[in-house]
Amino acid sequence: MSEAVAHDDHHDHKPTGIGRWLFSTNHKDIGTMYLVFSLIMFFVGGAMAMVIRAELFQPGLQFVDPQFFNSMTTVHALVMIFGALMPAGVGLANWMIPMMIGAPDMAMPRMNNMSFWILPFAFTLLLLTFFMPGGAPAGGWTMYPPLVLQLGDGFPFLIFAVHFLGVSSIMGAINIIATVFNMRAPGMTFMRLPLFVWTWIITAFLLIASMPVLAGAVTMLLTDKYFGTAFFNAAGGGDPVLFQHIFWFFGHPEVYILVLPSFGIISQVIPTFSRKPLFGYASMVYATASIAFLSFFVWAHHMFTVGMPLTGELFFMYATMSIAVPTGVKIFNWMATMWKGSMTFETPMLFSIGVLFMFSIGGFSGLMMGITPVDFQYHDTYFIVAHFHYVIVPGIIYGVFAGVYYWLPKWTGVMYDEKLGKLHFWLSTISVNVLFFPMHFIGLAGMPRRIPDYNTIFTGWNQIISIGGFAFGLSQLILVWVVIKCARGQGEKATDQVWESAHGLEWTLSSPPPFHSFTTPPQVTDATAHS
Amino acid sequence: MTVSKTKRVVLGAITLCLTLACGLAFAESMSWNLTEGVTPTSKKVYDLHMIILYIVTAIGIAVFAVMCWSIYFHRKSRGAIAEQFHHSTFAEITWTIIPIIILIVMAIPATKTLIFMEQTGDAEMTIKVTGYQWKWKYDYLEEDISFFSTLKEDSNEARQRYASTRPEDVENYLLDVDNYVVVPVDTKIRILTTASDVNHAWWVPDLGWKRDAIPGFINDNWTFIEKEGVYRGQCAELCGKDHGFMPIVVKAVSKEDYAAWVQEMKGNARVAAATPVEEIAVEELLMKGKRLYNSNCAACHMPEGEGVDGLFPALAGSAIANGEAEGFAHQILNGKNMMPPFKDQLSDTDIASVMTYVRNSWGNAADAVQPAAVNAAR
Amino acid sequence: MSDSHGAYYIPEPSRWPVVGSMALFTTFVGAGLFLNGVTPVVLYLGLAAVIYMFYGWFSDVIKESMGGNYNHQVDISFRWGMSWFIFSEVMFFAAFFGALFYARVYSVPWLAGEGAKFATHEFLWPDFQNVWPLITTPDMTTALTSHFTLIKEVIPAWGIPAINTAILLASGGTITFAHWALKKNNRKALVLWMAATVILGAIFLFLQAEEYIHAYHELDLKLTSGIYGSTFFMLTGFHGFHVFMGATMILIITLRCLKGHFTAEDHFAFEGVAWYWHFVDVVWLGLFIFVYWI
Ligand code: HEA
Ligand code: HEA
Ligand code: CUA
Ligand SMILES: [Cu+2]
């Protein structure tokens, strides 16, 4: 407390005009830009998914050529992962972390702005490839050589886009680490941090450890194509599978980078609407850390079929299975938090409960795929597509939705439209299951992934899936409507507290909060800390 | 919040549980499930799959039931008052230990099956499978038999964007090939997978495994088919544009039939080698050429010879295609960069036909090519 | 920002982040065009813009720092930032070391018929042998023409590489002496030791360049020499680039020392650069052992 000086009013002026956004050093403005960008990218990636689903609506080729179909699959995944989900997580972190730990802003506000502004440029780089000879990347988001090396002029742009995104993520992660370790208000000990902050510290470490590895991997692709190196070429003593090892050493931690912030959000939301403290706070922290730690030792479960030595297959099978234990601990803790609570079901709570159910479904199929001998059958079929869309769409995106509805009144000062929120939840939940559940069936029955056309026995399910997909896509328009209404200030005025039993520092600020969150650090005690 | 809305929450949750359970029942009854297959491996894998599926479904139902209970009974609208407990060492240890035990129970049969699958030794015959963009080549190592296997013509026609035939009218659409892999039943067969250009994966679900085919490396696998029949599969690793169009068909026959097939194949090879090279009428070359072009070249250079911008050059108007026959023949025989060599795959007559067809289609106008010219270029 | 002494310094809106993003964008577009065989001009423009951005951004930071805006807490933020940045660099090198280990432990032995994929050897590369450094690539054993360059000789560890090891270790010492001098407020010794460090870095780079020229012209050891050349040049090349960056930063710090920047207590920029230099040093030790020596 001693060092801080209470700020006078003139410090709270907002910069105006376009400069406010371009040159921003304010964590809330940057957070807003991240979230808006993420929403736009969700629609761009979603539009590509709609092309995929339209083409797969019936056998035969109706709308696109196979090469373009592969581009759709590839770019859909890249845009969704790097453009929609990761920025959504970072956007929420930007908005909430300083407010949750009682800081005035992020530790390095200028670098914060750069990590955002890289994104639109990086995606321009990526999407430009659609207009180049040879077209957009079509070798899958996993970019396996030698196939990816066959890409035309777009190839270096793909590689540089990945580098660029890596720079952004690493800067963002460093910023979050510095902020949490160094900017906590007096009394905000580590074991008093809200779980969202905890999950983000762990995510940030995952980012710093895994993104540079991806950068290294794609650099080797670049030199293999243009400078004659032999990393992924057996004729020169390399191995195409080497790329897969390096890629998945990044790729598996990456999926937890996506999911942990979402876990953090529902750990905030569930206690609030259960009116009960989070069950097993400490074990939640340890479980999250264990998941992150284990995630560096399971990568080869994505490549069981490449023909690894038996010992390797066994090791990665056991390691993969073991991740179910800490994840289970988290699920059980959330369950115990709801147990004997006094629950109400506002939209954020609905989405959080959606996560509990549907992430678990995705987790179960993940566990099945972790069993090596059966993964020989599942691998590269729609069973995998079902798995990861379950953990990602109703697992992570729902978490992000929960966070957005939960904090939207705080951000805008206006209550969102509860009726529309509920409608959004129910339409999404019905359609998302129609969309992704049957993928398990066609996968088991033998439909490979990444194909533009299929045998006629798969027609029926594919039509159901596509209809689910269109319905899910359209349902998302409700979210846009809700957000626009709030942003324009239409709706009931929100109180500072917003939710009856919400705990944490963010609720002590006004709604909307002042431009600089805590110019005077608050004193944190057990009573004012997380629930 | 009104009661009716809360009811919907509960109902929704219950529906989800039911969906899962029904899905399972449905999966079995409608055979929208993993195939049991026809090898010892596939049966073990199927059993393992069902065990895990039942275990996770049971866990799921238990977990979802508790959550549904809590959602229904611990609602504010039902007058529930929140308790304030937030810790229980006993509960936390229990729900760490129990999953560990369950996982160990699953790991034991999984380990056994995996070890069983890796026993590639003492095979009675060996087939080397090579993935190409976008076809498979099979070499029977002991028998000196070797052939390519590509998507069947009728499927290939129906899959085009403005095709006149509909997929529904094609039997085994996209799952049929011109040359089947014929193998004997009750024989331990070693299957080596590799590739010539990019990664592919050889997968026939009824055999119970799939394995990547990686250029420059060979993966060792085996199978033992117990039942005669035709088993279909597909390439299962993204390998570019026509990844969806390189199926696999294995035909398992009795040992006697297999021996007869081997004799026949060997005879064919001798006949082909001995056919004298003679002049062939241009119409015949054109007719044969069109068919061969569509099954061998159109995947890249497109049916109308327009190519794919930036990836595959157009043959309509191509200087090489319309130029000296020798250069064109070289291009086909030896390939170049991304274009595979065809010298092991097409005979001199085949290549001459393709060349003649290309040189007289889509506005190209050059003289016909005879097999002798191709033979000279070899 | 007169109102912020004591409190955590939040900079005013700044144009450098956007300028930086655009500069990097231009660089990447330029590099892409260049690799596609179009002009390198855009690439040069981009690089110039990146340098401009660094110059402008760091000028602001130095101004703020000299203006006393940064309290102890800001200093700690910088420390966290620099250390985890260095950690991310470590992971970047880990990818290349991983490739080296994989080639030596798995892919090359497999191609030569050892271990799980022995069939590879039997059917595809029957004459290939596992000898490290890998001079004869697999395709040289089966075909008359190879994609790769045949290496005449590799660079032995105990020549220039050993000398370079000594140089870098010594430079780690000189920068530490400089640090001690700074802490004792002995400005003259500070500048001298810093200059010595820069010079050692420059000698290292010079020898490295000599070695590369020798490798390319006399030994036929090239990027295109198969997996040995690939790992050799990528690892030593990225390391050399880091030495170059580090030496440039040390040079700038030296110039700032000459201008009288930094105090005995407050000199984070100095320390950050020193950490970076030690990191470059440690990576080199790894290189010396695994690339040149064993
Ligand atoms: C955020 C995303 C996310 C998350 C969280 C996960 C979580 C998990 N994933 Fe998934 N995965 C992906 C995203 C994700 N995955 C993606 C994108 C791919 C495909 C990539 C590509 O090829 O393009 C993939 C592919 C993938 C594969 C490769 C399949 C293949 O290609 O052949 C495997 C194999 O093991 C796997 C396993 C797992 C496991 C074991 C978990 C575990 O973390 C799940 C743990 C959760 C539970 C188990 C449920 C809750 C637990 C309990 C209720 C406790 C009790 C339970 C038991 C004791 C069983 N995943
Ligand atoms: C990371 C996040 C993420 C997200 C959010 C999604 C979301 C969706 N995904 Fe995606 N997907 C991946 C990650 C993701 N996916 C990955 C990693 C792969 C593997 C890629 C590979 O193989 O390399 C993949 C692959 C993949 C495939 C397999 C393709 C193939 O193998 O060939 C399919 C097929 O159905 C699919 C569908 C969908 C659908 C329908 C959605 C929906 O949830 C999308 C819903 C959103 C919208 C639709 C946008 C919003 C609404 C509008 C634009 C308004 C109206 C529009 C209309 C109705 C027309 N995805
Ligand atoms: Cu071959 Cu996919
Ligand atoms: Cu994984």
mmCIF file of N, CA and C in Angstrom, chain A residues 3 10-11 22-23 25 105 107-110 114 117-118 121 125 153 157 160 164 174 181-183 205 208-209 212-213 216 220 223 226-231 233-237 239 242 245 306-307, chain C residues 3 6 8 10-15 17-18 21-22 24-25 28-29 31 35-36 57 64 73 76-77 80-81 84 87-88 91-92 95-96 102 107-108 117 137-139 148 223-224 226-227 230 234:
data_model
loop_
_atom_site.group_PDB
_atom_site.id
_atom_site.type_symbol
_atom_site.label_atom_id
_atom_site.label_comp_id
_atom_site.label_asym_id
_atom_site.label_seq_id
_atom_site.Cartn_x
_atom_site.Cartn_y
_atom_site.Cartn_z
ATOM 1 N N GLU A 3 3.628 2.339 -1.222
ATOM 2 C CA GLU A 3 4.207 3.000 -2.381
ATOM 3 C C GLU A 3 3.169 3.672 -3.275
ATOM 4 N N HIS A 10 -7.806 13.519 -13.320
ATOM 5 C CA HIS A 10 -7.395 13.785 -14.688
ATOM 6 C C HIS A 10 -6.698 12.579 -15.302
ATOM 7 N N HIS A 11 -6.328 11.628 -14.476
ATOM 8 C CA HIS A 11 -5.672 10.452 -15.026
ATOM 9 C C HIS A 11 -6.672 9.503 -15.675
ATOM 10 N N LEU A 22 -5.710 1.927 -31.784
ATOM 11 C CA LEU A 22 -4.443 1.590 -32.431
ATOM 12 C C LEU A 22 -3.284 1.646 -31.458
ATOM 13 N N PHE A 23 -3.269 2.669 -30.623
ATOM 14 C CA PHE A 23 -2.085 2.931 -29.800
ATOM 15 C C PHE A 23 -2.295 2.517 -28.359
ATOM 16 N N THR A 25 -2.739 1.392 -24.584
ATOM 17 C CA THR A 25 -1.940 0.733 -23.559
ATOM 18 C C THR A 25 -2.851 0.347 -22.405
ATOM 19 N N ASP A 105 -3.095 -2.277 -14.332
ATOM 20 C CA ASP A 105 -3.091 -2.683 -15.735
ATOM 21 C C ASP A 105 -2.198 -3.906 -15.856
ATOM 22 N N ALA A 107 1.368 -5.800 -16.789
ATOM 23 C CA ALA A 107 2.719 -5.376 -16.418
ATOM 24 C C ALA A 107 3.388 -4.620 -17.553
ATOM 25 N N MET A 108 3.149 -5.044 -18.802
ATOM 26 C CA MET A 108 3.816 -4.380 -19.914
ATOM 27 C C MET A 108 2.785 -3.975 -20.955
ATOM 28 N N PRO A 109 2.163 -2.826 -20.734
ATOM 29 C CA PRO A 109 1.007 -2.452 -21.550
ATOM 30 C C PRO A 109 1.315 -2.270 -23.033
ATOM 31 N N ARG A 110 2.495 -1.765 -23.357
ATOM 32 C CA ARG A 110 2.782 -1.565 -24.775
ATOM 33 C C ARG A 110 2.963 -2.894 -25.485
ATOM 34 N N MET A 114 1.027 -4.828 -28.734
ATOM 35 C CA MET A 114 1.660 -5.436 -29.899
ATOM 36 C C MET A 114 1.179 -6.874 -30.048
ATOM 37 N N TRP A 117 -2.022 -6.551 -31.898
ATOM 38 C CA TRP A 117 -2.028 -6.048 -33.277
ATOM 39 C C TRP A 117 -1.336 -6.969 -34.263
ATOM 40 N N ILE A 118 -0.522 -7.878 -33.738
ATOM 41 C CA ILE A 118 0.060 -8.866 -34.645
ATOM 42 C C ILE A 118 -1.029 -9.723 -35.283
ATOM 43 N N PHE A 121 -2.704 -8.832 -38.648
ATOM 44 C CA PHE A 121 -1.721 -8.915 -39.724
ATOM 45 C C PHE A 121 -1.361 -10.362 -40.023
ATOM 46 N N LEU A 125 -1.874 -12.395 -43.578
ATOM 47 C CA LEU A 125 -0.835 -13.192 -44.218
ATOM 48 C C LEU A 125 -1.370 -14.569 -44.579
ATOM 49 N N ASP A 153 2.825 -21.197 -54.045
ATOM 50 C CA ASP A 153 3.419 -19.946 -53.578
ATOM 51 C C ASP A 153 2.989 -19.577 -52.168
ATOM 52 N N PHE A 157 4.140 -18.127 -46.835
ATOM 53 C CA PHE A 157 3.208 -17.275 -46.089
ATOM 54 C C PHE A 157 2.557 -18.051 -44.953
ATOM 55 N N PHE A 160 5.314 -18.227 -42.273
ATOM 56 C CA PHE A 160 5.530 -16.961 -41.579
ATOM 57 C C PHE A 160 4.320 -16.580 -40.743
ATOM 58 N N PHE A 164 4.570 -15.682 -36.870
ATOM 59 C CA PHE A 164 4.024 -14.407 -36.417
ATOM 60 C C PHE A 164 3.085 -14.647 -35.229
ATOM 61 N N ILE A 174 4.262 -13.978 -21.679
ATOM 62 C CA ILE A 174 5.236 -13.336 -20.803
ATOM 63 C C ILE A 174 4.551 -12.233 -20.000
ATOM 64 N N PHE A 181 2.767 -12.500 -11.343
ATOM 65 C CA PHE A 181 3.793 -12.660 -10.323
ATOM 66 C C PHE A 181 4.149 -11.343 -9.656
ATOM 67 N N ASN A 182 3.931 -10.259 -10.346
ATOM 68 C CA ASN A 182 4.494 -9.014 -9.859
ATOM 69 C C ASN A 182 3.467 -7.941 -9.517
ATOM 70 N N MET A 183 2.230 -8.095 -9.942
ATOM 71 C CA MET A 183 1.300 -6.971 -9.804
ATOM 72 C C MET A 183 0.154 -7.251 -8.841
ATOM 73 N N PHE A 205 2.650 -20.603 -18.982
ATOM 74 C CA PHE A 205 3.873 -21.416 -19.015
ATOM 75 C C PHE A 205 3.820 -22.433 -20.153
ATOM 76 N N ILE A 208 4.723 -20.562 -23.334
ATOM 77 C CA ILE A 208 6.131 -20.223 -23.484
ATOM 78 C C ILE A 208 6.961 -21.459 -23.798
ATOM 79 N N ALA A 209 6.548 -22.597 -23.264
ATOM 80 C CA ALA A 209 7.341 -23.794 -23.506
ATOM 81 C C ALA A 209 7.008 -24.440 -24.845
ATOM 82 N N PRO A 212 7.560 -21.854 -29.039
ATOM 83 C CA PRO A 212 8.845 -21.795 -29.747
ATOM 84 C C PRO A 212 9.181 -23.111 -30.436
ATOM 85 N N VAL A 213 8.702 -24.214 -29.888
ATOM 86 C CA VAL A 213 8.974 -25.499 -30.509
ATOM 87 C C VAL A 213 8.264 -25.582 -31.853
ATOM 88 N N GLY A 216 10.199 -23.642 -34.289
ATOM 89 C CA GLY A 216 11.335 -24.418 -34.773
ATOM 90 C C GLY A 216 10.902 -25.421 -35.825
ATOM 91 N N MET A 220 12.043 -25.630 -39.875
ATOM 92 C CA MET A 220 12.663 -26.759 -40.577
ATOM 93 C C MET A 220 11.904 -27.083 -41.860
ATOM 94 N N THR A 223 13.186 -24.600 -44.441
ATOM 95 C CA THR A 223 14.512 -24.879 -45.001
ATOM 96 C C THR A 223 14.490 -26.163 -45.820
ATOM 97 N N TYR A 226 13.086 -24.827 -49.213
ATOM 98 C CA TYR A 226 13.816 -23.836 -50.007
ATOM 99 C C TYR A 226 15.332 -23.946 -49.932
ATOM 100 N N PHE A 227 15.866 -24.582 -48.888
ATOM 101 C CA PHE A 227 17.322 -24.565 -48.755
ATOM 102 C C PHE A 227 17.938 -25.960 -48.769
ATOM 103 N N GLY A 228 17.147 -26.957 -49.160
ATOM 104 C CA GLY A 228 17.723 -28.276 -49.382
ATOM 105 C C GLY A 228 18.139 -29.035 -48.143
ATOM 106 N N THR A 229 17.637 -28.684 -46.973
ATOM 107 C CA THR A 229 17.973 -29.477 -45.791
ATOM 108 C C THR A 229 17.198 -30.791 -45.821
ATOM 109 N N ALA A 230 17.550 -31.698 -44.931
ATOM 110 C CA ALA A 230 17.009 -33.067 -45.017
ATOM 111 C C ALA A 230 16.326 -33.509 -43.739
ATOM 112 N N PHE A 231 15.796 -32.552 -42.969
ATOM 113 C CA PHE A 231 15.201 -32.951 -41.690
ATOM 114 C C PHE A 231 14.117 -34.004 -41.876
ATOM 115 N N ASN A 233 13.409 -35.850 -44.685
ATOM 116 C CA ASN A 233 13.606 -36.568 -45.922
ATOM 117 C C ASN A 233 14.516 -37.767 -45.664
ATOM 118 N N ALA A 234 13.945 -38.964 -45.792
ATOM 119 C CA ALA A 234 14.715 -40.177 -45.486
ATOM 120 C C ALA A 234 15.938 -40.294 -46.373
ATOM 121 N N ALA A 235 15.841 -39.819 -47.605
ATOM 122 C CA ALA A 235 16.967 -39.962 -48.515
ATOM 123 C C ALA A 235 18.209 -39.255 -47.983
ATOM 124 N N GLY A 236 18.024 -38.266 -47.122
ATOM 125 C CA GLY A 236 19.167 -37.563 -46.573
ATOM 126 C C GLY A 236 19.440 -37.937 -45.124
ATOM 127 N N GLY A 237 18.740 -38.946 -44.614
ATOM 128 C CA GLY A 237 18.961 -39.384 -43.237
ATOM 129 C C GLY A 237 17.949 -38.831 -42.256
ATOM 130 N N ASP A 239 13.626 -37.891 -41.349
ATOM 131 C CA ASP A 239 12.443 -38.734 -41.220
ATOM 132 C C ASP A 239 11.200 -37.838 -41.211
ATOM 133 N N LEU A 242 9.737 -37.275 -37.888
ATOM 134 C CA LEU A 242 10.361 -36.326 -36.958
ATOM 135 C C LEU A 242 9.505 -35.077 -36.826
ATOM 136 N N HIS A 245 6.687 -35.655 -34.451
ATOM 137 C CA HIS A 245 7.080 -35.608 -33.038
ATOM 138 C C HIS A 245 7.188 -34.167 -32.562
ATOM 139 N N VAL A 306 2.182 -44.428 -36.685
ATOM 140 C CA VAL A 306 3.371 -44.234 -37.520
ATOM 141 C C VAL A 306 4.344 -45.397 -37.407
ATOM 142 N N GLY A 307 4.080 -46.306 -36.473
ATOM 143 C CA GLY A 307 4.983 -47.434 -36.330
ATOM 144 C C GLY A 307 6.114 -47.146 -35.365
ATOM 145 N N ASP C 3 2.770 12.476 -12.591
ATOM 146 C CA ASP C 3 1.907 12.032 -11.501
ATOM 147 C C ASP C 3 2.124 10.565 -11.137
ATOM 148 N N GLY C 6 6.439 6.651 -7.931
ATOM 149 C CA GLY C 6 5.936 5.901 -6.789
ATOM 150 C C GLY C 6 4.991 4.825 -7.211
ATOM 151 N N TYR C 8 2.926 2.295 -10.032
ATOM 152 C CA TYR C 8 3.353 1.523 -11.196
ATOM 153 C C TYR C 8 3.161 2.359 -12.445
ATOM 154 N N ILE C 10 2.264 3.299 -15.967
ATOM 155 C CA ILE C 10 1.494 2.848 -17.133
ATOM 156 C C ILE C 10 1.764 3.823 -18.262
ATOM 157 N N PRO C 11 2.422 3.368 -19.332
ATOM 158 C CA PRO C 11 2.782 4.310 -20.388
ATOM 159 C C PRO C 11 1.555 4.899 -21.070
ATOM 160 N N GLU C 12 1.735 6.063 -21.607
ATOM 161 C CA GLU C 12 0.715 6.691 -22.441
ATOM 162 C C GLU C 12 0.545 5.876 -23.707
ATOM 163 N N PRO C 13 -0.561 6.068 -24.441
ATOM 164 C CA PRO C 13 -0.698 5.373 -25.721
ATOM 165 C C PRO C 13 0.550 5.556 -26.575
ATOM 166 N N SER C 14 0.909 4.496 -27.292
ATOM 167 C CA SER C 14 2.167 4.531 -28.029
ATOM 168 C C SER C 14 1.953 3.967 -29.422
ATOM 169 N N ARG C 15 2.660 4.533 -30.404
ATOM 170 C CA ARG C 15 2.444 4.022 -31.748
ATOM 171 C C ARG C 15 3.355 2.855 -32.078
ATOM 172 N N PRO C 17 3.848 -0.262 -30.955
ATOM 173 C CA PRO C 17 3.325 -1.615 -31.176
ATOM 174 C C PRO C 17 2.711 -1.793 -32.563
ATOM 175 N N VAL C 18 1.909 -0.842 -33.005
ATOM 176 C CA VAL C 18 1.302 -0.991 -34.332
ATOM 177 C C VAL C 18 2.365 -0.884 -35.401
ATOM 178 N N SER C 21 4.047 -4.167 -35.534
ATOM 179 C CA SER C 21 3.288 -5.224 -36.199
ATOM 180 C C SER C 21 3.333 -5.048 -37.706
ATOM 181 N N MET C 22 3.193 -3.783 -38.138
ATOM 182 C CA MET C 22 3.201 -3.550 -39.584
ATOM 183 C C MET C 22 4.586 -3.827 -40.157
ATOM 184 N N LEU C 24 6.806 -5.977 -39.034
ATOM 185 C CA LEU C 24 7.002 -7.422 -39.127
ATOM 186 C C LEU C 24 6.193 -8.000 -40.284
ATOM 187 N N PHE C 25 4.985 -7.473 -40.446
ATOM 188 C CA PHE C 25 4.138 -7.926 -41.541
ATOM 189 C C PHE C 25 4.841 -7.694 -42.876
ATOM 190 N N PHE C 28 7.648 -10.142 -43.318
ATOM 191 C CA PHE C 28 7.223 -11.490 -43.673
ATOM 192 C C PHE C 28 6.714 -11.542 -45.118
ATOM 193 N N VAL C 29 5.922 -10.559 -45.490
ATOM 194 C CA VAL C 29 5.455 -10.534 -46.882
ATOM 195 C C VAL C 29 6.662 -10.477 -47.804
ATOM 196 N N ALA C 31 9.735 -11.453 -47.236
ATOM 197 C CA ALA C 31 10.469 -12.720 -47.263
ATOM 198 C C ALA C 31 9.723 -13.738 -48.108
ATOM 199 N N LEU C 35 11.206 -15.540 -51.397
ATOM 200 C CA LEU C 35 11.329 -16.985 -51.571
ATOM 201 C C LEU C 35 10.586 -17.461 -52.810
ATOM 202 N N ASN C 36 9.549 -16.726 -53.195
ATOM 203 C CA ASN C 36 8.835 -17.096 -54.405
ATOM 204 C C ASN C 36 9.506 -16.539 -55.652
ATOM 205 N N TRP C 57 11.056 2.516 -30.116
ATOM 206 C CA TRP C 57 10.499 1.941 -28.888
ATOM 207 C C TRP C 57 11.515 2.038 -27.747
ATOM 208 N N GLU C 64 12.035 7.145 -20.554
ATOM 209 C CA GLU C 64 11.230 6.962 -19.346
ATOM 210 C C GLU C 64 12.093 6.501 -18.188
ATOM 211 N N GLN C 73 9.032 -1.973 -8.713
ATOM 212 C CA GLN C 73 8.096 -2.990 -9.210
ATOM 213 C C GLN C 73 8.195 -3.136 -10.727
ATOM 214 N N ILE C 76 11.038 -5.233 -11.581
ATOM 215 C CA ILE C 76 10.789 -6.672 -11.420
ATOM 216 C C ILE C 76 9.996 -7.220 -12.606
ATOM 217 N N SER C 77 9.033 -6.467 -13.104
ATOM 218 C CA SER C 77 8.304 -6.913 -14.290
ATOM 219 C C SER C 77 9.266 -7.191 -15.427
ATOM 220 N N TRP C 80 11.060 -10.480 -14.881
ATOM 221 C CA TRP C 80 10.240 -11.645 -15.247
ATOM 222 C C TRP C 80 10.172 -11.775 -16.757
ATOM 223 N N GLY C 81 9.969 -10.629 -17.400
ATOM 224 C CA GLY C 81 9.817 -10.651 -18.852
ATOM 225 C C GLY C 81 11.056 -11.196 -19.521
ATOM 226 N N TRP C 84 11.727 -15.049 -18.910
ATOM 227 C CA TRP C 84 10.881 -16.006 -19.639
ATOM 228 C C TRP C 84 11.048 -15.875 -21.138
ATOM 229 N N PHE C 87 13.821 -18.122 -21.692
ATOM 230 C CA PHE C 87 13.355 -19.505 -21.630
ATOM 231 C C PHE C 87 12.699 -19.915 -22.953
ATOM 232 N N SER C 88 11.937 -18.993 -23.543
ATOM 233 C CA SER C 88 11.294 -19.347 -24.806
ATOM 234 C C SER C 88 12.342 -19.601 -25.886
ATOM 235 N N MET C 91 13.610 -23.057 -25.568
ATOM 236 C CA MET C 91 12.718 -24.051 -26.168
ATOM 237 C C MET C 91 12.837 -24.055 -27.688
ATOM 238 N N PHE C 92 13.118 -22.878 -28.255
ATOM 239 C CA PHE C 92 13.318 -22.836 -29.706
ATOM 240 C C PHE C 92 14.522 -23.694 -30.084
ATOM 241 N N ALA C 95 13.987 -27.502 -30.057
ATOM 242 C CA ALA C 95 13.420 -28.167 -31.226
ATOM 243 C C ALA C 95 14.539 -28.671 -32.141
ATOM 244 N N PHE C 96 15.581 -27.855 -32.310
ATOM 245 C CA PHE C 96 16.658 -28.263 -33.216
ATOM 246 C C PHE C 96 17.547 -29.323 -32.581
ATOM 247 N N TYR C 102 17.082 -37.001 -32.493
ATOM 248 C CA TYR C 102 16.212 -37.957 -33.173
ATOM 249 C C TYR C 102 16.954 -38.597 -34.348
ATOM 250 N N SER C 107 16.322 -42.071 -36.512
ATOM 251 C CA SER C 107 16.139 -42.236 -37.958
ATOM 252 C C SER C 107 17.350 -42.856 -38.649
ATOM 253 N N VAL C 108 18.544 -42.393 -38.329
ATOM 254 C CA VAL C 108 19.699 -42.941 -39.040
ATOM 255 C C VAL C 108 19.910 -44.423 -38.701
ATOM 256 N N LYS C 117 12.524 -50.594 -37.065
ATOM 257 C CA LYS C 117 12.148 -50.504 -38.481
ATOM 258 C C LYS C 117 13.195 -51.142 -39.376
ATOM 259 N N THR C 137 24.713 -40.199 -47.490
ATOM 260 C CA THR C 137 23.274 -40.237 -47.201
ATOM 261 C C THR C 137 22.664 -41.484 -47.826
ATOM 262 N N PRO C 138 21.504 -41.913 -47.342
ATOM 263 C CA PRO C 138 20.904 -43.134 -47.878
ATOM 264 C C PRO C 138 20.791 -43.131 -49.394
ATOM 265 N N ASP C 139 20.364 -42.010 -49.979
ATOM 266 C CA ASP C 139 20.160 -42.071 -51.434
ATOM 267 C C ASP C 139 21.471 -42.171 -52.203
ATOM 268 N N PHE C 148 21.649 -34.818 -52.474
ATOM 269 C CA PHE C 148 22.463 -34.169 -51.453
ATOM 270 C C PHE C 148 23.934 -34.111 -51.843
ATOM 271 N N LEU C 223 24.434 -26.885 -46.231
ATOM 272 C CA LEU C 223 23.059 -27.121 -45.774
ATOM 273 C C LEU C 223 22.457 -28.311 -46.499
ATOM 274 N N THR C 224 22.903 -28.509 -47.731
ATOM 275 C CA THR C 224 22.317 -29.553 -48.572
ATOM 276 C C THR C 224 23.054 -30.879 -48.436
ATOM 277 N N GLY C 226 22.558 -33.390 -46.522
ATOM 278 C CA GLY C 226 21.841 -34.398 -45.743
ATOM 279 C C GLY C 226 21.671 -33.963 -44.302
ATOM 280 N N ILE C 227 21.267 -34.894 -43.466
ATOM 281 C CA ILE C 227 20.857 -34.536 -42.114
ATOM 282 C C ILE C 227 22.025 -33.978 -41.295
ATOM 283 N N SER C 230 22.335 -30.404 -42.345
ATOM 284 C CA SER C 230 21.137 -29.674 -41.920
ATOM 285 C C SER C 230 21.215 -29.309 -40.447
ATOM 286 N N MET C 234 21.897 -25.478 -39.132
ATOM 287 C CA MET C 234 20.767 -24.823 -38.474
ATOM 288 C C MET C 234 21.116 -24.488 -37.034
#
